Tab-separated table of C-alpha atoms in Angstrom:
chain	number	residue	atom	x	y	z
A	26	UNK	CA	-29.932	-76.741	-48.509
A	27	UNK	CA	-27.096	-75.107	-50.380
A	28	UNK	CA	-28.211	-71.519	-50.611
A	29	UNK	CA	-27.567	-69.317	-53.609
A	30	UNK	CA	-26.766	-65.595	-53.467
A	31	UNK	CA	-30.446	-64.673	-53.758
A	32	UNK	CA	-31.481	-66.768	-50.740
A	33	UNK	CA	-28.615	-65.356	-48.682
A	34	UNK	CA	-29.682	-61.817	-49.588
A	35	UNK	CA	-33.237	-62.660	-48.431
A	36	UNK	CA	-31.928	-64.046	-45.113
A	37	UNK	CA	-29.876	-60.878	-44.611
A	38	UNK	CA	-32.964	-58.824	-45.253
A	39	UNK	CA	-35.007	-60.808	-42.717
A	40	UNK	CA	-32.315	-60.487	-40.035
A	41	UNK	CA	-32.035	-56.749	-40.666
A	42	UNK	CA	-35.792	-56.471	-40.217
A	43	UNK	CA	-35.480	-58.436	-36.998
A	44	UNK	CA	-33.094	-55.840	-35.526
A	45	UNK	CA	-35.312	-52.967	-36.659
A	46	UNK	CA	-38.296	-54.626	-35.005
A	47	UNK	CA	-36.463	-54.945	-31.700
A	48	UNK	CA	-35.697	-51.196	-31.804
A	49	UNK	CA	-39.333	-50.386	-32.480
A	50	UNK	CA	-40.891	-52.850	-30.069
A	51	UNK	CA	-41.775	-50.097	-27.582
A	52	UNK	CA	-44.409	-48.755	-30.021
A	53	UNK	CA	-46.414	-52.033	-29.704
A	54	UNK	CA	-47.823	-50.991	-26.332
A	55	UNK	CA	-50.025	-48.183	-25.165
A	56	UNK	CA	-50.151	-47.059	-21.524
A	57	UNK	CA	-48.237	-50.218	-20.632
A	58	UNK	CA	-50.768	-52.512	-22.205
A	59	UNK	CA	-50.364	-54.555	-25.376
A	60	UNK	CA	-52.197	-53.201	-28.380
A	61	UNK	CA	-55.358	-55.053	-29.503
A	62	UNK	CA	-54.989	-57.132	-32.682
A	63	UNK	CA	-56.696	-55.632	-35.739
A	64	UNK	CA	-58.227	-57.441	-38.704
A	65	UNK	CA	-55.714	-58.566	-41.353
A	66	UNK	CA	-54.961	-55.680	-43.754
A	67	UNK	CA	-55.809	-57.732	-46.827
A	68	UNK	CA	-58.589	-58.602	-49.208
A	69	UNK	CA	-58.947	-61.351	-51.826
A	70	UNK	CA	-59.595	-60.003	-55.323
A	71	UNK	CA	-60.137	-61.744	-58.678
A	72	UNK	CA	-57.289	-60.716	-60.997
A	73	UNK	CA	-57.293	-60.686	-64.790
A	74	UNK	CA	-54.279	-62.916	-65.280
A	75	UNK	CA	-53.684	-65.045	-62.188
A	76	UNK	CA	-57.072	-65.922	-60.748
A	77	UNK	CA	-57.610	-64.888	-57.146
A	78	UNK	CA	-54.975	-62.772	-55.415
A	79	UNK	CA	-54.373	-61.180	-52.042
A	80	UNK	CA	-54.051	-57.392	-51.920
A	81	UNK	CA	-53.098	-54.950	-49.142
A	82	UNK	CA	-55.928	-52.737	-47.857
A	83	UNK	CA	-53.440	-50.386	-46.192
A	84	UNK	CA	-49.725	-49.811	-46.077
A	85	UNK	CA	-47.861	-52.771	-44.543
A	86	UNK	CA	-44.413	-52.225	-43.165
A	87	UNK	CA	-41.481	-54.542	-43.783
A	88	UNK	CA	-41.398	-57.143	-41.048
A	89	UNK	CA	-45.060	-56.901	-40.115
A	90	UNK	CA	-47.014	-60.042	-39.368
A	91	UNK	CA	-49.749	-59.868	-42.008
A	92	UNK	CA	-51.890	-62.677	-40.624
A	93	UNK	CA	-51.842	-66.229	-39.304
A	94	UNK	CA	-53.703	-69.254	-40.677
A	95	UNK	CA	-54.627	-72.650	-39.278
A	96	UNK	CA	-54.613	-75.594	-41.648
A	97	UNK	CA	-57.714	-77.319	-42.911
A	98	UNK	CA	-55.861	-80.619	-43.352
A	99	UNK	CA	-52.419	-81.783	-42.220
A	100	UNK	CA	-50.503	-85.035	-42.475
A	101	UNK	CA	-46.948	-85.965	-41.403
A	102	UNK	CA	-44.527	-87.328	-43.938
A	103	UNK	CA	-44.246	-91.113	-43.647
A	104	UNK	CA	-40.703	-90.815	-42.263
A	105	UNK	CA	-41.813	-88.466	-39.452
A	106	UNK	CA	-44.871	-90.403	-38.268
A	107	UNK	CA	-43.206	-91.225	-34.934
A	108	UNK	CA	-41.388	-87.919	-34.420
A	109	UNK	CA	-44.054	-85.289	-34.877
A	110	UNK	CA	-47.524	-84.620	-33.541
A	111	UNK	CA	-50.064	-86.463	-35.666
A	112	UNK	CA	-52.316	-83.397	-35.628
A	113	UNK	CA	-50.279	-80.149	-35.565
A	114	UNK	CA	-46.909	-81.548	-36.785
A	115	UNK	CA	-44.960	-80.216	-33.798
A	116	UNK	CA	-41.751	-82.137	-33.301
A	117	UNK	CA	-41.763	-84.668	-30.493
A	118	UNK	CA	-38.485	-85.717	-28.950
A	119	UNK	CA	-37.691	-88.560	-26.553
A	120	UNK	CA	-37.538	-86.110	-23.659
A	121	UNK	CA	-40.693	-84.079	-24.553
A	122	UNK	CA	-44.111	-84.809	-23.090
A	123	UNK	CA	-46.454	-86.491	-25.505
A	124	UNK	CA	-49.756	-88.388	-25.554
A	125	UNK	CA	-50.510	-91.575	-27.490
A	126	UNK	CA	-53.682	-92.881	-29.027
A	127	UNK	CA	-53.144	-96.355	-30.465
A	128	UNK	CA	-50.295	-95.844	-32.987
A	129	UNK	CA	-50.444	-92.065	-33.179
A	130	UNK	CA	-48.487	-89.595	-31.035
A	131	UNK	CA	-49.730	-86.138	-30.088
A	132	UNK	CA	-47.941	-83.237	-28.481
A	133	UNK	CA	-50.841	-82.329	-26.135
A	134	UNK	CA	-54.254	-83.433	-24.973
A	135	UNK	CA	-55.698	-80.585	-27.055
A	136	UNK	CA	-54.245	-82.038	-30.271
A	137	UNK	CA	-55.343	-85.513	-29.233
A	138	UNK	CA	-58.928	-84.245	-28.817
A	139	UNK	CA	-58.888	-82.218	-31.991
A	140	UNK	CA	-57.640	-85.284	-33.970
A	141	UNK	CA	-60.910	-87.053	-33.181
A	142	UNK	CA	-62.262	-85.276	-36.249
A	143	UNK	CA	-60.408	-87.852	-38.303
A	144	UNK	CA	-58.632	-90.347	-36.103
A	145	UNK	CA	-61.648	-92.165	-34.676
A	146	UNK	CA	-62.346	-93.224	-38.290
A	147	UNK	CA	-58.734	-93.608	-39.407
A	148	UNK	CA	-57.713	-95.992	-36.642
A	149	UNK	CA	-60.401	-98.472	-37.642
A	150	UNK	CA	-58.580	-99.287	-40.889
A	151	UNK	CA	-55.303	-100.950	-41.730
A	152	UNK	CA	-53.293	-98.387	-43.700
A	153	UNK	CA	-50.078	-100.426	-44.089
A	154	UNK	CA	-50.723	-101.266	-47.761
A	155	UNK	CA	-51.785	-97.660	-48.584
A	156	UNK	CA	-48.732	-96.236	-46.823
A	157	UNK	CA	-46.471	-98.739	-48.628
A	158	UNK	CA	-48.023	-97.690	-51.928
A	159	UNK	CA	-47.372	-93.981	-51.165
A	160	UNK	CA	-43.832	-94.722	-49.998
A	161	UNK	CA	-42.892	-96.879	-52.977
A	162	UNK	CA	-44.305	-94.297	-55.449
A	163	UNK	CA	-42.859	-91.298	-53.590
A	164	UNK	CA	-46.384	-89.873	-53.102
A	165	UNK	CA	-47.432	-87.532	-50.313
A	166	UNK	CA	-50.750	-85.952	-51.441
A	167	UNK	CA	-52.851	-89.147	-51.254
A	168	UNK	CA	-52.178	-89.084	-47.516
A	169	UNK	CA	-53.983	-85.684	-47.322
A	170	UNK	CA	-56.879	-87.101	-49.338
A	171	UNK	CA	-57.053	-90.051	-46.905
A	172	UNK	CA	-57.243	-87.729	-43.930
A	173	UNK	CA	-59.894	-85.524	-45.567
A	174	UNK	CA	-61.951	-88.637	-46.342
A	175	UNK	CA	-61.744	-89.650	-42.694
A	176	UNK	CA	-62.940	-86.169	-41.659
A	177	UNK	CA	-65.902	-86.400	-44.038
A	178	UNK	CA	-66.914	-89.876	-42.854
A	179	UNK	CA	-66.778	-88.687	-39.252
A	180	UNK	CA	-68.982	-85.716	-40.085
A	181	UNK	CA	-66.327	-83.119	-39.241
A	182	UNK	CA	-66.156	-81.779	-42.819
A	183	UNK	CA	-68.308	-81.762	-45.961
A	184	UNK	CA	-67.248	-83.405	-49.186
A	185	UNK	CA	-66.997	-80.047	-50.932
A	186	UNK	CA	-65.040	-78.207	-48.207
A	187	UNK	CA	-62.059	-77.412	-50.444
A	188	UNK	CA	-63.957	-76.906	-53.727
A	189	UNK	CA	-63.133	-73.174	-53.674
A	190	UNK	CA	-59.446	-73.937	-54.173
A	191	UNK	CA	-58.006	-73.878	-57.662
A	192	UNK	CA	-57.369	-77.380	-59.121
A	193	UNK	CA	-54.372	-78.464	-61.091
A	194	UNK	CA	-54.813	-79.477	-64.720
A	195	UNK	CA	-54.295	-83.226	-65.034
A	196	UNK	CA	-53.313	-85.212	-68.062
A	197	UNK	CA	-55.280	-88.385	-68.922
A	198	UNK	CA	-52.154	-90.413	-68.062
A	199	UNK	CA	-51.967	-88.818	-64.604
A	200	UNK	CA	-55.668	-89.444	-63.951
A	201	UNK	CA	-55.222	-93.078	-64.877
A	202	UNK	CA	-52.226	-93.313	-62.522
A	203	UNK	CA	-54.371	-92.037	-59.685
A	204	UNK	CA	-56.791	-94.952	-59.954
A	205	UNK	CA	-54.621	-97.343	-57.921
A	206	UNK	CA	-54.610	-94.981	-54.974
A	207	UNK	CA	-58.334	-94.538	-55.134
A	208	UNK	CA	-59.007	-98.280	-55.205
A	209	UNK	CA	-56.675	-98.824	-52.211
A	210	UNK	CA	-58.255	-96.004	-50.193
A	211	UNK	CA	-61.795	-97.226	-50.766
A	212	UNK	CA	-60.766	-100.799	-50.100
A	213	UNK	CA	-59.195	-99.883	-46.726
A	214	UNK	CA	-62.407	-98.203	-45.624
A	215	UNK	CA	-64.510	-101.141	-46.895
A	216	UNK	CA	-62.427	-103.686	-44.979
A	217	UNK	CA	-62.727	-101.464	-41.851
A	218	UNK	CA	-66.523	-101.809	-41.966
A	219	UNK	CA	-67.319	-98.301	-43.204
A	220	UNK	CA	-70.716	-98.736	-44.951
A	221	UNK	CA	-71.559	-97.570	-48.449
A	222	UNK	CA	-73.773	-94.739	-47.231
A	223	UNK	CA	-70.917	-93.160	-45.316
A	224	UNK	CA	-68.729	-93.529	-48.370
A	225	UNK	CA	-71.185	-92.353	-51.010
A	226	UNK	CA	-69.025	-89.270	-51.709
A	227	UNK	CA	-65.894	-91.403	-52.236
A	228	UNK	CA	-66.013	-92.089	-55.945
A	229	UNK	CA	-63.267	-91.808	-58.530
A	230	UNK	CA	-64.389	-88.367	-59.649
A	231	UNK	CA	-64.265	-86.960	-56.122
A	232	UNK	CA	-60.849	-88.537	-55.437
A	233	UNK	CA	-59.393	-87.182	-58.690
A	234	UNK	CA	-60.814	-83.688	-58.176
A	235	UNK	CA	-59.621	-83.430	-54.582
A	236	UNK	CA	-56.159	-84.756	-55.394
A	237	UNK	CA	-55.888	-82.224	-58.225
A	238	UNK	CA	-56.722	-79.402	-55.819
A	239	UNK	CA	-54.306	-80.690	-53.156
A	240	UNK	CA	-51.467	-81.102	-55.678
A	241	UNK	CA	-51.432	-77.386	-56.456
A	242	UNK	CA	-52.445	-75.953	-53.077
A	243	UNK	CA	-50.556	-78.066	-50.519
A	244	UNK	CA	-47.733	-76.477	-48.571
A	245	UNK	CA	-44.629	-78.360	-47.526
A	246	UNK	CA	-44.195	-77.676	-43.817
A	247	UNK	CA	-40.625	-76.892	-42.693
A	248	UNK	CA	-40.400	-75.868	-39.056
A	249	UNK	CA	-38.001	-73.057	-38.156
A	250	UNK	CA	-38.118	-73.890	-34.457
A	251	UNK	CA	-39.095	-71.875	-31.381
A	252	UNK	CA	-35.694	-70.763	-30.071
A	253	UNK	CA	-35.792	-67.255	-31.562
A	254	UNK	CA	-36.847	-63.983	-30.043
A	255	UNK	CA	-39.519	-63.213	-32.647
A	256	UNK	CA	-40.963	-64.253	-35.967
A	257	UNK	CA	-38.450	-62.403	-38.108
A	258	UNK	CA	-35.398	-64.295	-36.990
A	259	UNK	CA	-37.410	-67.491	-37.341
A	260	UNK	CA	-38.241	-66.536	-40.900
A	261	UNK	CA	-34.535	-66.579	-41.737
A	262	UNK	CA	-34.180	-69.982	-40.085
A	263	UNK	CA	-37.105	-71.377	-42.109
A	264	UNK	CA	-35.341	-70.432	-45.342
A	265	UNK	CA	-32.152	-72.159	-44.227
A	266	UNK	CA	-34.005	-75.359	-43.270
A	267	UNK	CA	-35.133	-77.971	-45.709
A	268	UNK	CA	-36.422	-80.691	-43.419
A	269	UNK	CA	-40.147	-81.171	-44.052
A	270	UNK	CA	-42.273	-82.623	-41.272
A	271	UNK	CA	-45.440	-82.913	-43.322
A	272	UNK	CA	-47.836	-81.208	-45.711
A	273	UNK	CA	-50.934	-79.071	-45.148
A	274	UNK	CA	-53.821	-77.310	-46.886
A	275	UNK	CA	-54.876	-73.789	-45.975
A	276	UNK	CA	-57.678	-71.571	-47.252
A	277	UNK	CA	-56.359	-67.947	-47.300
A	278	UNK	CA	-52.674	-68.736	-47.917
A	279	UNK	CA	-53.742	-70.712	-51.012
A	280	UNK	CA	-54.979	-67.457	-52.573
A	281	UNK	CA	-51.503	-65.909	-52.642
A	282	UNK	CA	-50.001	-65.790	-56.093
A	283	UNK	CA	-46.306	-66.492	-56.875
A	284	UNK	CA	-43.377	-64.146	-57.499
A	285	UNK	CA	-39.695	-65.078	-57.712
A	286	UNK	CA	-38.925	-61.853	-55.828
A	287	UNK	CA	-41.728	-61.965	-53.267
A	288	UNK	CA	-42.867	-59.202	-50.944
A	289	UNK	CA	-44.257	-61.704	-48.415
A	290	UNK	CA	-43.108	-64.980	-46.888
A	291	UNK	CA	-44.959	-67.886	-45.305
A	292	UNK	CA	-43.307	-69.640	-42.351
A	293	UNK	CA	-43.969	-72.217	-39.690
A	294	UNK	CA	-42.340	-71.782	-36.252
A	295	UNK	CA	-43.049	-74.910	-34.162
A	296	UNK	CA	-46.217	-76.403	-35.691
A	297	UNK	CA	-48.449	-76.256	-38.782
A	298	UNK	CA	-49.991	-72.861	-37.914
A	299	UNK	CA	-48.832	-70.624	-40.756
A	300	UNK	CA	-47.604	-67.042	-40.422
A	301	UNK	CA	-47.452	-64.599	-43.323
A	302	UNK	CA	-44.801	-61.895	-42.996
A	303	UNK	CA	-44.052	-58.792	-45.119
A	304	UNK	CA	-40.494	-58.840	-46.549
A	305	UNK	CA	-40.571	-55.216	-47.576
A	306	UNK	CA	-42.897	-52.248	-47.369
A	307	UNK	CA	-46.146	-52.931	-49.268
A	308	UNK	CA	-48.387	-50.083	-50.365
A	309	UNK	CA	-52.186	-50.014	-50.177
A	310	UNK	CA	-53.627	-51.777	-53.209
A	311	UNK	CA	-50.441	-53.691	-53.973
A	312	UNK	CA	-50.683	-57.455	-54.428
A	313	UNK	CA	-48.975	-59.631	-51.828
A	314	UNK	CA	-47.074	-62.500	-53.326
A	315	UNK	CA	-45.020	-65.397	-51.968
A	316	UNK	CA	-42.472	-67.649	-53.673
A	317	UNK	CA	-43.728	-71.193	-54.301
A	318	UNK	CA	-40.288	-72.659	-54.921
A	319	UNK	CA	-36.615	-72.184	-53.960
A	320	UNK	CA	-35.881	-68.696	-55.098
A	321	UNK	CA	-32.096	-69.357	-55.236
A	322	UNK	CA	-32.466	-71.506	-58.368
A	323	UNK	CA	-31.486	-70.145	-61.764
A	324	UNK	CA	-34.147	-68.650	-63.992
A	325	UNK	CA	-34.496	-71.632	-66.379
A	326	UNK	CA	-34.726	-74.083	-63.442
A	327	UNK	CA	-37.430	-71.958	-61.797
A	328	UNK	CA	-39.382	-71.726	-65.003
A	329	UNK	CA	-39.213	-75.481	-65.563
A	330	UNK	CA	-40.309	-76.303	-62.003
A	331	UNK	CA	-43.203	-73.834	-62.067
A	332	UNK	CA	-44.363	-75.105	-65.481
A	333	UNK	CA	-44.176	-78.774	-64.463
A	334	UNK	CA	-45.553	-78.396	-60.894
A	335	UNK	CA	-47.950	-75.500	-61.155
A	336	UNK	CA	-48.720	-75.315	-64.884
A	337	UNK	CA	-47.841	-71.629	-65.468
A	338	UNK	CA	-45.057	-69.572	-66.921
A	339	UNK	CA	-43.744	-66.952	-64.496
A	340	UNK	CA	-43.584	-63.454	-65.905
A	341	UNK	CA	-42.434	-61.647	-62.753
A	342	UNK	CA	-39.934	-58.804	-63.057
A	343	UNK	CA	-37.090	-61.037	-61.910
A	344	UNK	CA	-37.778	-63.655	-64.592
A	345	UNK	CA	-38.448	-61.041	-67.259
A	346	UNK	CA	-35.059	-59.472	-66.546
A	347	UNK	CA	-33.351	-62.819	-66.946
A	348	UNK	CA	-32.212	-63.057	-63.325
């Protein structure tokens, strides 16, 4: 990615925080023992203008790890199917140890076992036509819907497991365009011998609603890599990287609202487990916000992307000042 001045400033800030953290690392122990983790210093509150938001319950220092989050659903991009773990999205190289189950590759036996929540159902069907449809149309979110449907059929999740997430507003034209994906998904399950009782949740209304929620809440997973001394230097690397290994849905990170000058940052080090970091000091009661898009873009480009992709006009201080 070609970084603008704003992104370079953010990277400089992260690296500066990294050095400060190294100098203060001795305070993380007590009597020679690591300190016990405490509950995340946050709470989810309903705001007047932006729906739910995440607020600090105490002062959070710049560089602090606010919390971690495991995904509810993940799926690799179609071009990384053979190069990342089919469950956690960790990169798999020709020299790294990996475990295979039919056509899927996993980075560990643990991931292979955890994938049974969806893969025992998924492997029964032929997904070549569905994947070709997604590839030809440039679609990624139907893959997450497919995986969630497999989890529901297997009994690992309920059909309403992501209902709490905010949906995107869809035009009639977009809803109509979704119908082909729904028909192909249901047909693949039908041909695989999944009976109607197991698929009773899988109607057009469910498919459209879930896809609307995934469209606005999915995170593009870009791995920073695990070659750094701590999370802060990896945060800088994640901003410099633009190679996505997949997409994922989370519960708590989905409640963070947007700001073009964020005080928090979400990152992925070597798999789809998310880490939320404070970019600057955050006071008790202050809302924690992340940036949904590339912050280095010009104001008009940011406004257009947020309006088209997320259906809102950004009124943050940075946009209001014309930056």
